PDB file of C-alpha atoms in Angstrom:
ATOM      1  CA  UNK W   1       0.000   0.000   0.000  1.00 40.00           C
ATOM      2  CA  UNK W   2       1.356   3.434  -0.917  1.00 49.00           C
ATOM      3  CA  UNK W   3       2.070   5.799   1.990  1.00 65.00           C
ATOM      4  CA  UNK W   4       0.036   8.996   1.954  1.00 74.00           C
ATOM      5  CA  UNK W   5       2.003  12.245   2.018  1.00 83.00           C
ATOM      6  CA  UNK W   6       0.451  14.978   4.184  1.00 88.00           C
ATOM      7  CA  UNK W   7       1.281  18.636   3.519  1.00 90.00           C
ATOM      8  CA  UNK W   8       1.275  21.233   6.306  1.00 92.00           C
ATOM      9  CA  UNK W   9       0.572  24.433   4.360  1.00 93.00           C
ATOM     10  CA  UNK W  10       0.447  28.118   5.236  1.00 94.00           C
ATOM     11  CA  UNK W  11      -1.543  30.880   3.548  1.00 92.00           C
ATOM     12  CA  UNK W  12       0.106  33.984   5.064  1.00 92.00           C
ATOM     13  CA  UNK W  13      -2.304  36.043   7.103  1.00 91.00           C
ATOM     14  CA  UNK W  14      -5.090  33.519   6.629  1.00 90.00           C
ATOM     15  CA  UNK W  15      -4.522  30.036   8.010  1.00 92.00           C
ATOM     16  CA  UNK W  16      -2.404  26.943   8.538  1.00 93.00           C
ATOM     17  CA  UNK W  17      -3.846  23.613   7.506  1.00 91.00           C
ATOM     18  CA  UNK W  18      -3.116  20.047   6.421  1.00 91.00           C
ATOM     19  CA  UNK W  19      -4.020  18.373   3.146  1.00 89.00           C
ATOM     20  CA  UNK W  20      -3.045  15.432   0.985  1.00 84.00           C
ATOM     21  CA  UNK W  21      -3.617  17.321  -2.271  1.00 82.00           C
ATOM     22  CA  UNK W  22      -2.533  20.961  -2.444  1.00 82.00           C
ATOM     23  CA  UNK W  23      -4.043  21.555  -5.873  1.00 82.00           C
ATOM     24  CA  UNK W  24      -7.462  20.205  -4.973  1.00 76.00           C
ATOM     25  CA  UNK W  25      -7.619  21.702  -1.482  1.00 79.00           C
ATOM     26  CA  UNK W  26      -5.944  25.087  -1.852  1.00 83.00           C
ATOM     27  CA  UNK W  27      -6.292  25.958  -5.539  1.00 82.00           C
ATOM     28  CA  UNK W  28      -9.539  24.302  -6.629  1.00 76.00           C
ATOM     29  CA  UNK W  29     -11.514  24.528  -3.383  1.00 75.00           C
ATOM     30  CA  UNK W  30     -10.159  27.700  -1.758  1.00 82.00           C
ATOM     31  CA  UNK W  31      -9.227  29.669  -4.879  1.00 84.00           C
ATOM     32  CA  UNK W  32      -5.601  30.515  -4.061  1.00 86.00           C
ATOM     33  CA  UNK W  33      -2.698  30.345  -6.511  1.00 86.00           C
ATOM     34  CA  UNK W  34       0.247  28.125  -5.613  1.00 83.00           C
ATOM     35  CA  UNK W  35       2.536  31.149  -5.266  1.00 85.00           C
ATOM     36  CA  UNK W  36       0.274  32.355  -2.457  1.00 90.00           C
ATOM     37  CA  UNK W  37       0.887  29.193  -0.455  1.00 90.00           C
ATOM     38  CA  UNK W  38       3.971  27.895   1.321  1.00 92.00           C
ATOM     39  CA  UNK W  39       4.531  24.321   2.460  1.00 91.00           C
ATOM     40  CA  UNK W  40       5.875  24.380   5.985  1.00 92.00           C
ATOM     41  CA  UNK W  41       6.386  20.644   6.386  1.00 91.00           C
ATOM     42  CA  UNK W  42       5.356  17.324   4.882  1.00 89.00           C
ATOM     43  CA  UNK W  43       5.236  13.850   6.359  1.00 89.00           C
ATOM     44  CA  UNK W  44       3.684  10.408   5.941  1.00 88.00           C
ATOM     45  CA  UNK W  45       3.063  10.284   9.719  1.00 90.00           C
ATOM     46  CA  UNK W  46      -0.495  11.509  10.297  1.00 88.00           C
ATOM     47  CA  UNK W  47      -0.018  11.649  14.079  1.00 90.00           C
ATOM     48  CA  UNK W  48       3.022  13.897  13.768  1.00 92.00           C
ATOM     49  CA  UNK W  49       1.515  16.209  11.155  1.00 91.00           C
ATOM     50  CA  UNK W  50      -1.726  16.524  13.164  1.00 91.00           C
ATOM     51  CA  UNK W  51       0.120  17.588  16.316  1.00 92.00           C
ATOM     52  CA  UNK W  52       2.424  19.881  14.353  1.00 93.00           C
ATOM     53  CA  UNK W  53      -0.535  21.676  12.751  1.00 93.00           C
ATOM     54  CA  UNK W  54      -1.931  22.670  16.149  1.00 93.00           C
ATOM     55  CA  UNK W  55       1.505  23.757  17.386  1.00 93.00           C
ATOM     56  CA  UNK W  56       2.118  26.030  14.409  1.00 93.00           C
ATOM     57  CA  UNK W  57      -1.412  27.442  14.441  1.00 92.00           C
ATOM     58  CA  UNK W  58      -0.768  28.546  18.017  1.00 92.00           C
ATOM     59  CA  UNK W  59       2.757  29.882  17.368  1.00 92.00           C
ATOM     60  CA  UNK W  60       1.611  31.882  14.308  1.00 92.00           C
ATOM     61  CA  UNK W  61      -1.342  33.317  16.227  1.00 92.00           C
ATOM     62  CA  UNK W  62      -4.098  31.663  14.206  1.00 92.00           C
ATOM     63  CA  UNK W  63      -7.236  30.048  15.563  1.00 89.00           C
ATOM     64  CA  UNK W  64      -6.316  26.574  16.805  1.00 91.00           C
ATOM     65  CA  UNK W  65      -8.518  23.763  15.499  1.00 88.00           C
ATOM     66  CA  UNK W  66     -10.594  22.065  18.176  1.00 84.00           C
ATOM     67  CA  UNK W  67     -10.168  18.661  16.533  1.00 83.00           C
ATOM     68  CA  UNK W  68      -6.944  17.147  15.241  1.00 87.00           C
ATOM     69  CA  UNK W  69      -6.583  16.588  11.515  1.00 82.00           C
ATOM     70  CA  UNK W  70      -6.181  12.818  11.962  1.00 81.00           C
ATOM     71  CA  UNK W  71      -9.553  12.576  13.747  1.00 78.00           C
ATOM     72  CA  UNK W  72     -11.277  14.598  11.055  1.00 73.00           C
ATOM     73  CA  UNK W  73      -9.595  12.481   8.395  1.00 66.00           C
ATOM     74  CA  UNK W  74     -10.578   9.162   9.991  1.00 65.00           C
ATOM     75  CA  UNK W  75     -14.192  10.309  10.409  1.00 63.00           C
ATOM     76  CA  UNK W  76     -14.230  11.487   6.806  1.00 59.00           C
ATOM     77  CA  UNK W  77     -12.925   8.128   5.591  1.00 55.00           C
ATOM     78  CA  UNK W  78     -15.642   6.317   7.533  1.00 57.00           C
ATOM     79  CA  UNK W  79     -18.345   8.543   6.072  1.00 53.00           C
ATOM     80  CA  UNK W  80     -16.892   8.321   2.561  1.00 58.00           C
ATOM     81  CA  UNK W  81     -16.134   4.592   2.395  1.00 71.00           C
ATOM     82  CA  UNK W  82     -17.581   3.545  -0.928  1.00 81.00           C
ATOM     83  CA  UNK W  83     -18.876   0.272  -2.247  1.00 86.00           C
ATOM     84  CA  UNK W  84     -17.413  -0.567  -5.651  1.00 90.00           C
ATOM     85  CA  UNK W  85     -19.638  -2.793  -7.757  1.00 90.00           C
ATOM     86  CA  UNK W  86     -17.532  -5.159  -9.867  1.00 89.00           C
ATOM     87  CA  UNK W  87     -19.025  -7.144 -12.743  1.00 89.00           C
ATOM     88  CA  UNK W  88     -17.127  -9.264 -15.239  1.00 85.00           C
ATOM     89  CA  UNK W  89     -16.483  -6.272 -17.490  1.00 89.00           C
ATOM     90  CA  UNK W  90     -16.563  -3.169 -15.306  1.00 92.00           C
ATOM     91  CA  UNK W  91     -16.022  -1.687 -11.867  1.00 93.00           C
ATOM     92  CA  UNK W  92     -18.604   0.968 -11.028  1.00 94.00           C
ATOM     93  CA  UNK W  93     -18.098   3.800  -8.535  1.00 94.00           C
ATOM     94  CA  UNK W  94     -21.148   5.264  -6.729  1.00 90.00           C
ATOM     95  CA  UNK W  95     -20.433   8.925  -7.464  1.00 90.00           C
ATOM     96  CA  UNK W  96     -20.179  11.358 -10.389  1.00 92.00           C
ATOM     97  CA  UNK W  97     -16.909  11.343 -12.313  1.00 93.00           C
ATOM     98  CA  UNK W  98     -16.333  14.968 -11.259  1.00 92.00           C
ATOM     99  CA  UNK W  99     -16.166  13.914  -7.594  1.00 90.00           C
ATOM    100  CA  UNK W 100     -14.410  10.591  -8.093  1.00 92.00           C
ATOM    101  CA  UNK W 101     -10.824  11.688  -7.418  1.00 90.00           C
ATOM    102  CA  UNK W 102     -11.670  12.957  -3.949  1.00 86.00           C
ATOM    103  CA  UNK W 103     -13.612   9.804  -3.127  1.00 86.00           C
ATOM    104  CA  UNK W 104     -10.752   7.628  -4.318  1.00 90.00           C
ATOM    105  CA  UNK W 105      -8.263   9.531  -2.192  1.00 85.00           C
ATOM    106  CA  UNK W 106     -10.563   9.100   0.810  1.00 82.00           C
ATOM    107  CA  UNK W 107     -10.449   5.358   0.172  1.00 85.00           C
ATOM    108  CA  UNK W 108      -6.695   5.049  -0.354  1.00 83.00           C
ATOM    109  CA  UNK W 109      -5.625   1.433   0.130  1.00 84.00           C
ATOM    110  CA  UNK W 110      -9.078  -0.030  -0.490  1.00 85.00           C
ATOM    111  CA  UNK W 111      -9.104  -3.250  -2.542  1.00 89.00           C
ATOM    112  CA  UNK W 112     -11.810  -5.071  -4.446  1.00 88.00           C
ATOM    113  CA  UNK W 113     -12.032  -8.382  -6.279  1.00 88.00           C
ATOM    114  CA  UNK W 114     -12.674  -8.794  -9.999  1.00 88.00           C
ATOM    115  CA  UNK W 115     -12.379 -11.630 -12.499  1.00 85.00           C
ATOM    116  CA  UNK W 116      -9.086 -10.028 -13.559  1.00 85.00           C
ATOM    117  CA  UNK W 117      -7.610 -10.078 -10.070  1.00 84.00           C
ATOM    118  CA  UNK W 118      -7.506  -7.849  -7.009  1.00 87.00           C
ATOM    119  CA  UNK W 119      -7.528  -4.107  -7.646  1.00 89.00           C
ATOM    120  CA  UNK W 120      -6.276  -1.487  -5.179  1.00 89.00           C
ATOM    121  CA  UNK W 121      -6.683   2.255  -4.835  1.00 89.00           C
ATOM    122  CA  UNK W 122      -3.288   3.948  -4.665  1.00 87.00           C
ATOM    123  CA  UNK W 123      -1.553   6.908  -6.299  1.00 84.00           C
ATOM    124  CA  UNK W 124      -0.859   5.036  -9.556  1.00 83.00           C
ATOM    125  CA  UNK W 125      -4.328   3.544  -9.885  1.00 89.00           C
ATOM    126  CA  UNK W 126      -6.052   6.845  -9.124  1.00 91.00           C
ATOM    127  CA  UNK W 127      -4.177   8.460 -12.007  1.00 89.00           C
ATOM    128  CA  UNK W 128      -5.193   5.712 -14.442  1.00 90.00           C
ATOM    129  CA  UNK W 129      -8.801   5.624 -13.245  1.00 93.00           C
ATOM    130  CA  UNK W 130      -9.243   9.370 -13.665  1.00 93.00           C
ATOM    131  CA  UNK W 131      -7.822   9.234 -17.194  1.00 91.00           C
ATOM    132  CA  UNK W 132     -10.089   6.353 -18.245  1.00 93.00           C
ATOM    133  CA  UNK W 133     -13.303   6.688 -16.231  1.00 93.00           C
ATOM    134  CA  UNK W 134     -16.618   6.805 -18.132  1.00 93.00           C
ATOM    135  CA  UNK W 135     -19.907   8.238 -16.893  1.00 94.00           C
ATOM    136  CA  UNK W 136     -22.762   5.741 -16.768  1.00 91.00           C
ATOM    137  CA  UNK W 137     -25.235   6.055 -19.621  1.00 87.00           C
ATOM    138  CA  UNK W 138     -28.079   5.561 -17.146  1.00 86.00           C
ATOM    139  CA  UNK W 139     -27.200   8.144 -14.482  1.00 89.00           C
ATOM    140  CA  UNK W 140     -24.707  10.945 -13.930  1.00 91.00           C
ATOM    141  CA  UNK W 141     -24.341   9.756 -10.331  1.00 91.00           C
ATOM    142  CA  UNK W 142     -22.241   6.716 -11.300  1.00 92.00           C
ATOM    143  CA  UNK W 143     -19.109   6.155 -13.340  1.00 94.00           C
ATOM    144  CA  UNK W 144     -17.066   3.092 -14.265  1.00 95.00           C
ATOM    145  CA  UNK W 145     -13.860   1.652 -15.693  1.00 93.00           C
ATOM    146  CA  UNK W 146     -13.250  -1.451 -17.797  1.00 92.00           C
ATOM    147  CA  UNK W 147     -11.587  -4.154 -15.710  1.00 90.00           C
ATOM    148  CA  UNK W 148      -9.621  -5.801 -18.518  1.00 88.00           C
ATOM    149  CA  UNK W 149      -8.032  -2.536 -19.630  1.00 88.00           C
ATOM    150  CA  UNK W 150      -7.235  -1.640 -16.022  1.00 89.00           C
ATOM    151  CA  UNK W 151      -5.599  -4.995 -15.329  1.00 87.00           C
ATOM    152  CA  UNK W 152      -3.664  -5.044 -18.585  1.00 81.00           C
ATOM    153  CA  UNK W 153      -2.269  -1.555 -18.121  1.00 77.00           C
ATOM    154  CA  UNK W 154      -0.830  -2.313 -14.721  1.00 74.00           C
ATOM    155  CA  UNK W 155       0.412  -5.745 -15.717  1.00 70.00           C
ATOM    156  CA  UNK W 156       2.415  -4.086 -18.476  1.00 63.00           C
ATOM    157  CA  UNK W 157       3.506  -1.275 -16.156  1.00 60.00           C
ATOM    158  CA  UNK W 158       4.861  -3.717 -13.589  1.00 59.00           C
ATOM    159  CA  UNK W 159       6.776  -5.666 -16.221  1.00 59.00           C
ATOM    160  CA  UNK W 160       8.305  -2.706 -18.051  1.00 56.00           C
ATOM    161  CA  UNK W 161      11.055  -2.153 -15.526  1.00 57.00           C
ATOM    162  CA  UNK W 162      11.745  -5.887 -15.339  1.00 59.00           C
ATOM    163  CA  UNK W 163      12.230  -6.132 -19.098  1.00 58.00           C
ATOM    164  CA  UNK W 164      14.283  -2.961 -19.216  1.00 57.00           C
ATOM    165  CA  UNK W 165      16.636  -4.164 -16.484  1.00 58.00           C
ATOM    166  CA  UNK W 166      16.878  -7.635 -18.039  1.00 54.00           C
ATOM    167  CA  UNK W 167      17.861  -6.401 -21.467  1.00 53.00           C
ATOM    168  CA  UNK W 168      20.248  -3.821 -20.040  1.00 56.00           C
ATOM    169  CA  UNK W 169      21.968  -6.618 -18.128  1.00 52.00           C
ATOM    170  CA  UNK W 170      22.363  -9.154 -20.932  1.00 46.00           C
ATOM    171  CA  UNK W 171      23.302  -6.736 -23.666  1.00 47.00           C
ATOM    172  CA  UNK W 172      26.000  -4.116 -23.911  1.00 46.00           C
ATOM    173  CA  UNK W 173      24.634  -1.652 -26.376  1.00 44.00           C
ATOM    174  CA  UNK W 174      27.006   0.654 -28.189  1.00 40.00           C
ATOM    175  CA  UNK W 175      24.658   3.402 -29.348  1.00 42.00           C
ATOM    176  CA  UNK W 176      27.233   5.885 -30.545  1.00 38.00           C
ATOM    177  CA  UNK W 177      28.268   3.941 -33.657  1.00 41.00           C
ATOM    178  CA  UNK W 178      25.201   1.752 -34.204  1.00 48.00           C
ATOM    179  CA  UNK W 179      27.022  -1.419 -33.134  1.00 49.00           C
ATOM    180  CA  UNK W 180      24.603  -4.360 -33.308  1.00 47.00           C
ATOM    181  CA  UNK W 181      26.695  -6.911 -31.429  1.00 49.00           C
ATOM    182  CA  UNK W 182      25.735  -8.073 -27.948  1.00 48.00           C
ATOM    183  CA  UNK W 183      27.440 -10.218 -25.367  1.00 49.00           C
ATOM    184  CA  UNK W 184      26.441 -13.821 -25.971  1.00 47.00           C
ATOM    185  CA  UNK W 185      24.095 -15.291 -23.390  1.00 50.00           C
ATOM    186  CA  UNK W 186      23.392 -19.001 -23.727  1.00 49.00           C
ATOM    187  CA  UNK W 187      19.803 -19.765 -22.839  1.00 59.00           C
ATOM    188  CA  UNK W 188      17.022 -22.216 -23.599  1.00 82.00           C
ATOM    189  CA  UNK W 189      14.563 -19.342 -23.589  1.00 84.00           C
ATOM    190  CA  UNK W 190      12.406 -20.769 -26.394  1.00 88.00           C
ATOM    191  CA  UNK W 191      12.004 -24.078 -24.566  1.00 88.00           C
ATOM    192  CA  UNK W 192      11.097 -22.190 -21.420  1.00 88.00           C
ATOM    193  CA  UNK W 193       8.340 -20.465 -23.371  1.00 89.00           C
ATOM    194  CA  UNK W 194       7.044 -23.818 -24.654  1.00 90.00           C
ATOM    195  CA  UNK W 195       7.173 -25.293 -21.153  1.00 88.00           C
ATOM    196  CA  UNK W 196       5.241 -22.306 -19.831  1.00 88.00           C
ATOM    197  CA  UNK W 197       2.603 -22.565 -22.567  1.00 88.00           C
ATOM    198  CA  UNK W 198       2.286 -26.351 -22.271  1.00 88.00           C
ATOM    199  CA  UNK W 199       1.725 -26.195 -18.514  1.00 87.00           C
ATOM    200  CA  UNK W 200      -1.130 -23.763 -19.052  1.00 87.00           C
ATOM    201  CA  UNK W 201      -2.912 -25.846 -21.683  1.00 87.00           C
ATOM    202  CA  UNK W 202      -2.246 -23.461 -24.529  1.00 88.00           C
ATOM    203  CA  UNK W 203      -1.180 -26.244 -26.864  1.00 89.00           C
ATOM    204  CA  UNK W 204      -4.205 -28.442 -26.115  1.00 88.00           C
ATOM    205  CA  UNK W 205      -6.836 -25.699 -26.157  1.00 86.00           C
ATOM    206  CA  UNK W 206      -5.306 -23.131 -28.517  1.00 86.00           C
ATOM    207  CA  UNK W 207      -4.686 -23.071 -32.262  1.00 90.00           C
ATOM    208  CA  UNK W 208      -2.833 -21.094 -34.920  1.00 91.00           C
ATOM    209  CA  UNK W 209      -5.816 -18.815 -35.559  1.00 91.00           C
ATOM    210  CA  UNK W 210      -6.083 -17.634 -31.960  1.00 89.00           C
ATOM    211  CA  UNK W 211      -2.340 -17.026 -31.837  1.00 91.00           C
ATOM    212  CA  UNK W 212      -2.493 -15.060 -35.082  1.00 93.00           C
ATOM    213  CA  UNK W 213      -5.203 -12.825 -33.624  1.00 91.00           C
ATOM    214  CA  UNK W 214      -3.050 -12.355 -30.544  1.00 88.00           C
ATOM    215  CA  UNK W 215      -0.067 -11.449 -32.743  1.00 91.00           C
ATOM    216  CA  UNK W 216      -2.104  -8.760 -34.544  1.00 92.00           C
ATOM    217  CA  UNK W 217      -3.164  -7.320 -31.198  1.00 89.00           C
ATOM    218  CA  UNK W 218       0.454  -7.149 -30.055  1.00 89.00           C
ATOM    219  CA  UNK W 219       1.483  -5.590 -33.383  1.00 91.00           C
ATOM    220  CA  UNK W 220      -0.942  -2.748 -32.707  1.00 90.00           C
ATOM    221  CA  UNK W 221       0.593  -2.207 -29.288  1.00 88.00           C
ATOM    222  CA  UNK W 222       4.071  -2.237 -30.825  1.00 90.00           C
ATOM    223  CA  UNK W 223       2.975   0.458 -33.266  1.00 91.00           C
ATOM    224  CA  UNK W 224       1.776   2.647 -30.403  1.00 88.00           C
ATOM    225  CA  UNK W 225       5.046   2.114 -28.520  1.00 86.00           C
ATOM    226  CA  UNK W 226       7.040   3.147 -31.594  1.00 90.00           C
ATOM    227  CA  UNK W 227       4.938   6.236 -32.253  1.00 89.00           C
ATOM    228  CA  UNK W 228       5.094   7.331 -28.607  1.00 85.00           C
ATOM    229  CA  UNK W 229       8.800   6.398 -28.333  1.00 85.00           C
ATOM    230  CA  UNK W 230       8.173   4.392 -25.155  1.00 83.00           C
ATOM    231  CA  UNK W 231      11.295   2.233 -24.874  1.00 82.00           C
ATOM    232  CA  UNK W 232      10.260  -0.084 -21.976  1.00 80.00           C
ATOM    233  CA  UNK W 233       6.914  -0.746 -23.708  1.00 83.00           C
ATOM    234  CA  UNK W 234       8.746  -1.310 -26.997  1.00 86.00           C
ATOM    235  CA  UNK W 235      10.964  -3.954 -25.365  1.00 86.00           C
ATOM    236  CA  UNK W 236       8.080  -5.652 -23.588  1.00 85.00           C
ATOM    237  CA  UNK W 237       5.808  -5.885 -26.645  1.00 88.00           C
ATOM    238  CA  UNK W 238       8.531  -7.274 -28.912  1.00 91.00           C
ATOM    239  CA  UNK W 239       9.153  -9.934 -26.271  1.00 89.00           C
ATOM    240  CA  UNK W 240       5.433 -10.657 -26.154  1.00 90.00           C
ATOM    241  CA  UNK W 241       5.345 -11.086 -29.931  1.00 93.00           C
ATOM    242  CA  UNK W 242       8.243 -13.550 -29.795  1.00 94.00           C
ATOM    243  CA  UNK W 243       6.300 -15.570 -27.219  1.00 93.00           C
ATOM    244  CA  UNK W 244       3.244 -15.617 -29.504  1.00 93.00           C
ATOM    245  CA  UNK W 245       5.344 -16.621 -32.529  1.00 95.00           C
ATOM    246  CA  UNK W 246       7.002 -19.400 -30.520  1.00 93.00           C
ATOM    247  CA  UNK W 247       3.606 -20.823 -29.611  1.00 92.00           C
ATOM    248  CA  UNK W 248       2.207 -20.369 -33.114  1.00 93.00           C
ATOM    249  CA  UNK W 249       5.157 -22.267 -34.577  1.00 92.00           C
ATOM    250  CA  UNK W 250       4.604 -25.157 -32.153  1.00 92.00           C
ATOM    251  CA  UNK W 251       0.888 -25.274 -32.911  1.00 91.00           C
ATOM    252  CA  UNK W 252       1.786 -25.305 -36.622  1.00 90.00           C
ATOM    253  CA  UNK W 253       3.960 -28.379 -36.274  1.00 90.00           C
ATOM    254  CA  UNK W 254       7.363 -26.710 -36.269  1.00 90.00           C
ATOM    255  CA  UNK W 255       9.588 -24.709 -33.911  1.00 91.00           C
ATOM    256  CA  UNK W 256      10.525 -21.066 -33.735  1.00 91.00           C
ATOM    257  CA  UNK W 257      14.170 -22.120 -34.087  1.00 89.00           C
ATOM    258  CA  UNK W 258      13.448 -23.873 -37.402  1.00 90.00           C
ATOM    259  CA  UNK W 259      11.553 -20.815 -38.654  1.00 90.00           C
ATOM    260  CA  UNK W 260      14.401 -18.462 -37.755  1.00 89.00           C
ATOM    261  CA  UNK W 261      16.993 -20.762 -39.367  1.00 88.00           C
ATOM    262  CA  UNK W 262      14.929 -21.063 -42.545  1.00 88.00           C
ATOM    263  CA  UNK W 263      14.558 -17.295 -42.819  1.00 87.00           C
ATOM    264  CA  UNK W 264      18.226 -16.654 -42.113  1.00 86.00           C
ATOM    265  CA  UNK W 265      19.330 -19.075 -44.844  1.00 86.00           C
ATOM    266  CA  UNK W 266      17.456 -16.859 -47.288  1.00 83.00           C
ATOM    267  CA  UNK W 267      18.368 -13.408 -46.012  1.00 81.00           C
ATOM    268  CA  UNK W 268      22.044 -14.278 -45.456  1.00 81.00           C
ATOM    269  CA  UNK W 269      22.489 -14.517 -49.227  1.00 76.00           C
ATOM    270  CA  UNK W 270      20.639 -11.300 -50.043  1.00 72.00           C
ATOM    271  CA  UNK W 271      22.366  -8.227 -51.359  1.00 71.00           C
ATOM    272  CA  UNK W 272      20.931  -4.767 -51.661  1.00 69.00           C
ATOM    273  CA  UNK W 273      21.130  -1.259 -50.262  1.00 66.00           C
ATOM    274  CA  UNK W 274      19.434   1.074 -47.809  1.00 63.00           C
ATOM    275  CA  UNK W 275      16.819   3.383 -49.347  1.00 64.00           C
ATOM    276  CA  UNK W 276      15.016   5.913 -47.134  1.00 60.00           C
ATOM    277  CA  UNK W 277      15.702   3.863 -44.032  1.00 62.00           C
ATOM    278  CA  UNK W 278      14.645   0.535 -45.571  1.00 66.00           C
ATOM    279  CA  UNK W 279      16.843  -2.288 -46.907  1.00 56.00           C
ATOM    280  CA  UNK W 280      15.848  -2.929 -50.525  1.00 61.00           C
ATOM    281  CA  UNK W 281      17.117  -6.251 -51.898  1.00 62.00           C
ATOM    282  CA  UNK W 282      18.635  -6.489 -55.335  1.00 67.00           C
ATOM    283  CA  UNK W 283      16.325  -7.778 -58.024  1.00 68.00           C
ATOM    284  CA  UNK W 284      17.567 -10.922 -59.774  1.00 58.00           C
TER     285      UNK W 284
END
């Protein structure tokens, strides 16, 4: 669970307060610009920040709150605890989309079960939810997200760093001169893929057509990664496509190794030249 950061802020001549979101609390709700506000302290310890708020209110000569921030916050959480309705396709929130961010922040750490796994409200998920939430077509008082898209985004996000670190470790890239050579790493990676797929029943329940559809889906994601210049996503999706091709080859009665060898026997004899960034083979 992500730790919540509490800000002890000061609006000179006006007040001292505590918030988790300066923009929402001070700018949106109270109408001040950020240059009119100073952050005195910040902490993830709600007990400390609550006591410190009262101390500074007294030392600056402001009215001292009768109730500590932590007590107000806990009572607010209890009153704002929301029930999230999860179906196979969506997770629905019982509030308008315009008020969702505040409700999510009040329920930081809350989890709920879906057919795509356990979801949790934290800083990362709040950002994604707010960028992808849709208002219900039946009422403005509810909004929802698609579970599959939510799960897939964070599965990819979690694996990006793993793939980036892995490829950085096994390969020594020389970017300055376009060197294409890498340190050799012996591995039975293709067999590991087949073992993984076989254990999950992909070879008994899948076929070439389903793998082809999967490959086209991954190709679309690769295109987006290229256009957005997202290197970790680029690495991950290419790896995903190799996995799909490995399984498709097996389901087609061959191996990915045989396919690569067959292709290399042909391209190794090709001659040609680069034209506008593309290798154009000589016509025979």
